């Protein structure tokens, strides 16, 4: 889908950078996706790990990339799948820790700018196709299906 909508970069170098940034956000997203399926004691540990990795490992890298090249997007100064996934990762982490971006002014600006792209803004509105945070009923249903 990213290729179809020109979100994968123009050159091999851009595509490689986009893949690298997507892989980084994917690692953080996996920690968040697993969170609702953990026991309460494990959730607390996982939340601490999510915040720790976001603020010391992942967000500093994206902050530096955006700051160093001075462009609005991660690669090629145009929206890519890496930007979309970074925004989604930021939103997912903020759902767990609302002030997580407080030390990252460039990422705060990136989030505001990217969230206001018309198609993304529409997608982020209530009632859109964006999946809600998994609630207890969702977790119960998934676990039931997986244990069947």
mmCIF file of C-alpha atoms in Angstrom:
data_model
loop_
_atom_site.group_PDB
_atom_site.id
_atom_site.type_symbol
_atom_site.label_atom_id
_atom_site.label_comp_id
_atom_site.label_asym_id
_atom_site.label_seq_id
_atom_site.Cartn_x
_atom_site.Cartn_y
_atom_site.Cartn_z
ATOM 1 C CA UNK A 1 0.000 0.000 0.000
ATOM 2 C CA UNK A 2 2.871 2.373 0.830
ATOM 3 C CA UNK A 3 4.339 1.776 -2.622
ATOM 4 C CA UNK A 4 0.980 2.349 -4.309
ATOM 5 C CA UNK A 5 0.593 5.751 -2.631
ATOM 6 C CA UNK A 6 4.233 6.841 -3.075
ATOM 7 C CA UNK A 7 5.059 6.571 0.619
ATOM 8 C CA UNK A 8 8.150 4.375 0.167
ATOM 9 C CA UNK A 9 10.675 6.911 -1.154
ATOM 10 C CA UNK A 10 12.031 7.679 -4.590
ATOM 11 C CA UNK A 11 15.561 6.272 -4.473
ATOM 12 C CA UNK A 12 17.080 3.105 -3.057
ATOM 13 C CA UNK A 13 18.713 5.189 -0.322
ATOM 14 C CA UNK A 14 15.369 6.738 0.657
ATOM 15 C CA UNK A 15 13.711 3.325 0.656
ATOM 16 C CA UNK A 16 16.460 1.908 2.879
ATOM 17 C CA UNK A 17 16.139 4.809 5.339
ATOM 18 C CA UNK A 18 12.359 4.469 5.401
ATOM 19 C CA UNK A 19 12.651 0.719 6.061
ATOM 20 C CA UNK A 20 15.120 1.393 8.886
ATOM 21 C CA UNK A 21 12.854 3.979 10.547
ATOM 22 C CA UNK A 22 9.790 1.749 10.162
ATOM 23 C CA UNK A 23 11.659 -1.157 11.743
ATOM 24 C CA UNK A 24 12.600 1.019 14.721
ATOM 25 C CA UNK A 25 9.042 2.133 15.365
ATOM 26 C CA UNK A 26 7.812 -1.442 14.851
ATOM 27 C CA UNK A 27 9.977 -2.634 17.729
ATOM 28 C CA UNK A 28 8.433 -0.072 20.074
ATOM 29 C CA UNK A 29 4.924 -0.765 18.780
ATOM 30 C CA UNK A 30 5.301 -4.479 19.584
ATOM 31 C CA UNK A 31 5.888 -3.633 23.238
ATOM 32 C CA UNK A 32 2.710 -1.553 23.241
ATOM 33 C CA UNK A 33 0.626 -4.126 21.374
ATOM 34 C CA UNK A 34 1.544 -6.832 23.904
ATOM 35 C CA UNK A 35 0.689 -4.617 26.900
ATOM 36 C CA UNK A 36 -3.081 -5.317 27.246
ATOM 37 C CA UNK A 37 -2.487 -9.084 27.208
ATOM 38 C CA UNK A 38 -0.170 -9.072 30.215
ATOM 39 C CA UNK A 39 -1.083 -9.624 33.830
ATOM 40 C CA UNK A 40 -1.358 -6.400 35.915
ATOM 41 C CA UNK A 41 2.074 -6.855 37.556
ATOM 42 C CA UNK A 42 3.651 -7.459 34.165
ATOM 43 C CA UNK A 43 1.798 -4.476 32.680
ATOM 44 C CA UNK A 44 3.486 -2.170 35.177
ATOM 45 C CA UNK A 45 6.918 -3.502 34.168
ATOM 46 C CA UNK A 46 5.994 -3.279 30.486
ATOM 47 C CA UNK A 47 4.783 0.310 30.855
ATOM 48 C CA UNK A 48 8.064 1.279 32.483
ATOM 49 C CA UNK A 49 9.948 -0.465 29.669
ATOM 50 C CA UNK A 50 7.849 1.275 26.985
ATOM 51 C CA UNK A 51 8.473 4.710 28.504
ATOM 52 C CA UNK A 52 12.152 4.000 29.120
ATOM 53 C CA UNK A 53 12.787 2.775 25.573
ATOM 54 C CA UNK A 54 10.690 5.516 23.984
ATOM 55 C CA UNK A 55 12.480 8.303 25.851
ATOM 56 C CA UNK A 56 16.043 6.970 25.815
ATOM 57 C CA UNK A 57 16.292 4.802 22.729
ATOM 58 C CA UNK A 58 13.717 5.620 20.054
ATOM 59 C CA UNK A 59 12.428 9.187 20.373
ATOM 60 C CA UNK A 60 15.916 10.700 20.727
ATOM 61 C CA UNK A 61 16.901 9.154 17.382
ATOM 62 C CA UNK A 62 13.856 10.508 15.538
ATOM 63 C CA UNK A 63 14.242 13.882 17.254
ATOM 64 C CA UNK A 64 17.870 14.066 16.074
ATOM 65 C CA UNK A 65 17.081 13.008 12.503
ATOM 66 C CA UNK A 66 14.382 15.659 12.130
ATOM 67 C CA UNK A 67 16.462 18.323 13.854
ATOM 68 C CA UNK A 68 19.706 17.608 11.966
ATOM 69 C CA UNK A 69 18.304 17.746 8.456
ATOM 70 C CA UNK A 70 15.802 20.507 9.264
ATOM 71 C CA UNK A 71 13.052 19.085 7.089
ATOM 72 C CA UNK A 72 9.434 18.406 7.962
ATOM 73 C CA UNK A 73 9.561 14.667 7.357
ATOM 74 C CA UNK A 74 12.019 11.869 8.111
ATOM 75 C CA UNK A 75 13.104 11.138 4.528
ATOM 76 C CA UNK A 76 13.186 13.177 1.326
ATOM 77 C CA UNK A 77 11.179 16.062 2.792
ATOM 78 C CA UNK A 78 7.950 14.350 1.848
ATOM 79 C CA UNK A 79 5.500 12.185 3.745
ATOM 80 C CA UNK A 80 6.480 8.526 3.874
ATOM 81 C CA UNK A 81 5.253 5.402 5.627
ATOM 82 C CA UNK A 82 8.014 6.044 8.191
ATOM 83 C CA UNK A 83 6.336 9.343 9.145
ATOM 84 C CA UNK A 84 2.911 7.731 9.374
ATOM 85 C CA UNK A 85 4.236 4.930 11.543
ATOM 86 C CA UNK A 86 6.214 7.317 13.741
ATOM 87 C CA UNK A 87 3.056 9.356 14.319
ATOM 88 C CA UNK A 88 1.081 6.233 15.194
ATOM 89 C CA UNK A 89 3.835 5.113 17.570
ATOM 90 C CA UNK A 90 3.874 8.512 19.267
ATOM 91 C CA UNK A 91 0.084 8.377 19.681
ATOM 92 C CA UNK A 92 0.244 4.838 21.057
ATOM 93 C CA UNK A 93 2.904 5.757 23.621
ATOM 94 C CA UNK A 94 0.988 8.904 24.596
ATOM 95 C CA UNK A 95 -2.073 6.737 25.283
ATOM 96 C CA UNK A 96 0.025 5.087 28.002
ATOM 97 C CA UNK A 97 2.021 8.145 29.163
ATOM 98 C CA UNK A 98 0.576 11.468 28.031
ATOM 99 C CA UNK A 99 3.656 13.586 28.779
ATOM 100 C CA UNK A 100 6.162 11.321 27.047
ATOM 101 C CA UNK A 101 7.008 13.945 24.396
ATOM 102 C CA UNK A 102 7.705 16.705 26.919
ATOM 103 C CA UNK A 103 11.460 16.523 26.310
ATOM 104 C CA UNK A 104 11.187 16.290 22.528
ATOM 105 C CA UNK A 105 10.143 19.639 21.008
ATOM 106 C CA UNK A 106 10.956 18.617 17.439
ATOM 107 C CA UNK A 107 8.789 15.509 17.750
ATOM 108 C CA UNK A 108 6.018 17.619 19.290
ATOM 109 C CA UNK A 109 6.104 19.854 16.206
ATOM 110 C CA UNK A 110 6.270 16.794 13.935
ATOM 111 C CA UNK A 111 3.208 15.313 15.643
ATOM 112 C CA UNK A 112 1.233 18.551 15.343
ATOM 113 C CA UNK A 113 2.210 19.068 11.703
ATOM 114 C CA UNK A 114 1.625 15.465 10.630
ATOM 115 C CA UNK A 115 -1.651 15.162 12.550
ATOM 116 C CA UNK A 116 -2.982 18.124 10.560
ATOM 117 C CA UNK A 117 -2.444 16.589 7.132
ATOM 118 C CA UNK A 118 -6.085 16.419 5.951
ATOM 119 C CA UNK A 119 -6.288 12.652 5.374
ATOM 120 C CA UNK A 120 -4.492 11.881 8.630
ATOM 121 C CA UNK A 121 -6.552 14.429 10.540
ATOM 122 C CA UNK A 122 -9.723 12.775 9.257
ATOM 123 C CA UNK A 123 -8.406 9.329 10.227
ATOM 124 C CA UNK A 124 -7.665 10.495 13.767
ATOM 125 C CA UNK A 125 -11.201 11.793 14.345
ATOM 126 C CA UNK A 126 -13.572 9.793 16.566
ATOM 127 C CA UNK A 127 -15.639 7.347 14.547
ATOM 128 C CA UNK A 128 -12.936 6.777 11.945
ATOM 129 C CA UNK A 129 -11.410 3.433 11.013
ATOM 130 C CA UNK A 130 -8.595 3.880 13.551
ATOM 131 C CA UNK A 131 -8.695 1.014 15.980
ATOM 132 C CA UNK A 132 -9.510 1.924 19.591
ATOM 133 C CA UNK A 133 -7.301 1.006 22.539
ATOM 134 C CA UNK A 134 -8.000 -2.654 23.375
ATOM 135 C CA UNK A 135 -10.399 -2.876 26.305
ATOM 136 C CA UNK A 136 -10.949 -5.838 28.650
ATOM 137 C CA UNK A 137 -13.661 -7.318 26.438
ATOM 138 C CA UNK A 138 -11.395 -7.212 23.381
ATOM 139 C CA UNK A 139 -8.550 -8.867 25.318
ATOM 140 C CA UNK A 140 -10.929 -11.532 26.648
ATOM 141 C CA UNK A 141 -12.205 -12.281 23.123
ATOM 142 C CA UNK A 142 -8.708 -12.509 21.622
ATOM 143 C CA UNK A 143 -7.468 -14.779 24.396
ATOM 144 C CA UNK A 144 -10.532 -17.010 24.019
ATOM 145 C CA UNK A 145 -9.953 -17.340 20.276
ATOM 146 C CA UNK A 146 -6.256 -18.054 20.665
ATOM 147 C CA UNK A 147 -6.860 -20.684 23.328
ATOM 148 C CA UNK A 148 -9.522 -22.489 21.313
#
